[in-house]
Amino acid sequence: MEFLVKSTRPETLKTATLVVALGEGRKLGIAAKALDDASGGAISAVLKRGDIAGKQGQTLLLHSLPGLKAERVLLLGSGKGELSDRQFRKLVAAAHGVLKNLGGSDAVLALGELKVKGRDAYGKARLLVETLADGGYLFDQFKSKKAEPKALKKITLIADKAEQADVERGSLHARAIATGMAFTKDLGNLPPNLCHPSHLAEEAKALAKAHKNLKVDILDEKKLKELGAGAFLAVAQGSEQPPRMIVLHYQGGKKDEKPFALVGKGITFDTGGISIKPAAGMDEMKYDMCGAASVLGTLRAVLELQLPINLVCLLACAENMPSGRATRPGDIVTTMSGQTVEILNTDAEGRLVLCDTLTYAERFKPQAVIDVATLTGACVVALGSVVSGLMGNNDALLKQILKAGEHADDRAWQLPLHDEYQEQLDSPFADIANIGGPKAGSITAGCFLSRFAKNYHWAHLDIAGTAWVSGGKDKGATGRPVPLLTQYLLDRAQA
């Protein structure tokens, strides 16, 4: 989809469809009033019939109004007063639902007058373009009959002259984020027989080949063994698919500038191992690599924007399978840090690949490290699918992430990491157990990771509830938290 920004009077534009707002009580917005005047009151005459009241999300399509160059006018109900982010997104999605089923190849949106709480022209444009671009996402590569291509190819946003630069910047950032989200969703939606650790390594190589300021290192089993990554290797040893730690280096800042680091859990399929999961819904465990996918998606957005920062992305990729070689409950392994772990549950495997990857991240002397993982079902119970769980060891970093989430409308909620929770991980046989019992499962998982992140500022995002939509016809990866992570890096680039 192509997005353009223009500063002009909407009634003068030649387009297939022109979208304008209508307030509740059939109150014409600024753009709608201009169209009504230009058409000799044609819109007012239609409104008298009572076909639309102007309530949020209502739509009414008008054809061939006199005095206008637009072939169609789409009236979009905007309700009363200021909109929330969610309400604004729903309005935009309602308009897109109409536009994508029309025969016109282009559309013009004159919605800049709408008030959205806490959003300036840039913020509104970000939400609008991101919603439109993401709304056009389709994953049908394994369907024998593909979806018919949509006629709509170009959308133009009308902006006041004074706000045009801000709207263009918002549109640019939104397009990059939507590209990253689509990449993340594509990887997440791939079947696990195709998307395994080696496939993710090939995707990383292809990304590096396409960008001169991106380099990639692939650490295989031999290298991981040399590094002493005993926890990482323990997860993978039951599978025929070899593990990979994928390290991508993006150089956008000065050579001597310390990088930011993103670490993604990439369990390409999680049976639970010997502590096997129930059969129902196990197909969705292909989404257990969405942490790694979202890190790749964020990197894709950073590459699109060529942000002036240095960034290291580390993907901890393995498949967790039961077999005669698989790790058993009760096994003890030595991590790259030298700490020993008693594996009480082989289904708490994400923290095992992450702990060695967090240790490996130390060598880059990062400014901050954020790990992203579909880590615990307990987080879904606590927070549902609305917000991601957030923990960490540095208050300033956590506040930056929470602020970025609010700005990007991809929110997180902070959970505590009090010392008392650490005691739940005590083991009589090793330095630490990999689970802490039934209470506060998300927090004890964060406590486990914190043991390996003491040498830098660190935050942990548990995206188990937000990374994909479960079950039904809408099942699929969401692309979150690419907007949050990209916003965090945008903020650092502008700091």
JSON list of C-alpha atoms in Angstrom, two decimals, residues 54 87 121 129 132 163 226 275 304 352 375 413 437 469:
[
{"chain": "A", "resi": 54, "resn": "GLY", "atom": "CA", "xyz": [-22.92, 9.68, 13.13]},
{"chain": "A", "resi": 87, "resn": "GLN", "atom": "CA", "xyz": [-11.93, 4.16, 19.39]},
{"chain": "A", "resi": 121, "resn": "ALA", "atom": "CA", "xyz": [-0.91, 15.36, 14.32]},
{"chain": "A", "resi": 129, "resn": "VAL", "atom": "CA", "xyz": [-1.40, 4.54, 8.90]},
{"chain": "A", "resi": 132, "resn": "LEU", "atom": "CA", "xyz": [-4.54, 0.75, 7.68]},
{"chain": "A", "resi": 163, "resn": "GLU", "atom": "CA", "xyz": [1.01, 19.93, 10.30]},
{"chain": "A", "resi": 226, "resn": "GLU", "atom": "CA", "xyz": [32.68, -24.32, 23.30]},
{"chain": "A", "resi": 275, "resn": "SER", "atom": "CA", "xyz": [7.09, -32.65, 30.72]},
{"chain": "A", "resi": 304, "resn": "GLU", "atom": "CA", "xyz": [13.68, 0.88, 7.12]},
{"chain": "A", "resi": 352, "resn": "LEU", "atom": "CA", "xyz": [17.05, -21.93, 29.71]},
{"chain": "A", "resi": 375, "resn": "LEU", "atom": "CA", "xyz": [7.51, -17.13, 28.53]},
{"chain": "A", "resi": 413, "resn": "TRP", "atom": "CA", "xyz": [2.40, -3.49, 32.77]},
{"chain": "A", "resi": 437, "resn": "GLY", "atom": "CA", "xyz": [6.19, -23.57, 42.06]},
{"chain": "A", "resi": 469, "resn": "VAL", "atom": "CA", "xyz": [-4.58, -14.55, 18.83]}
]
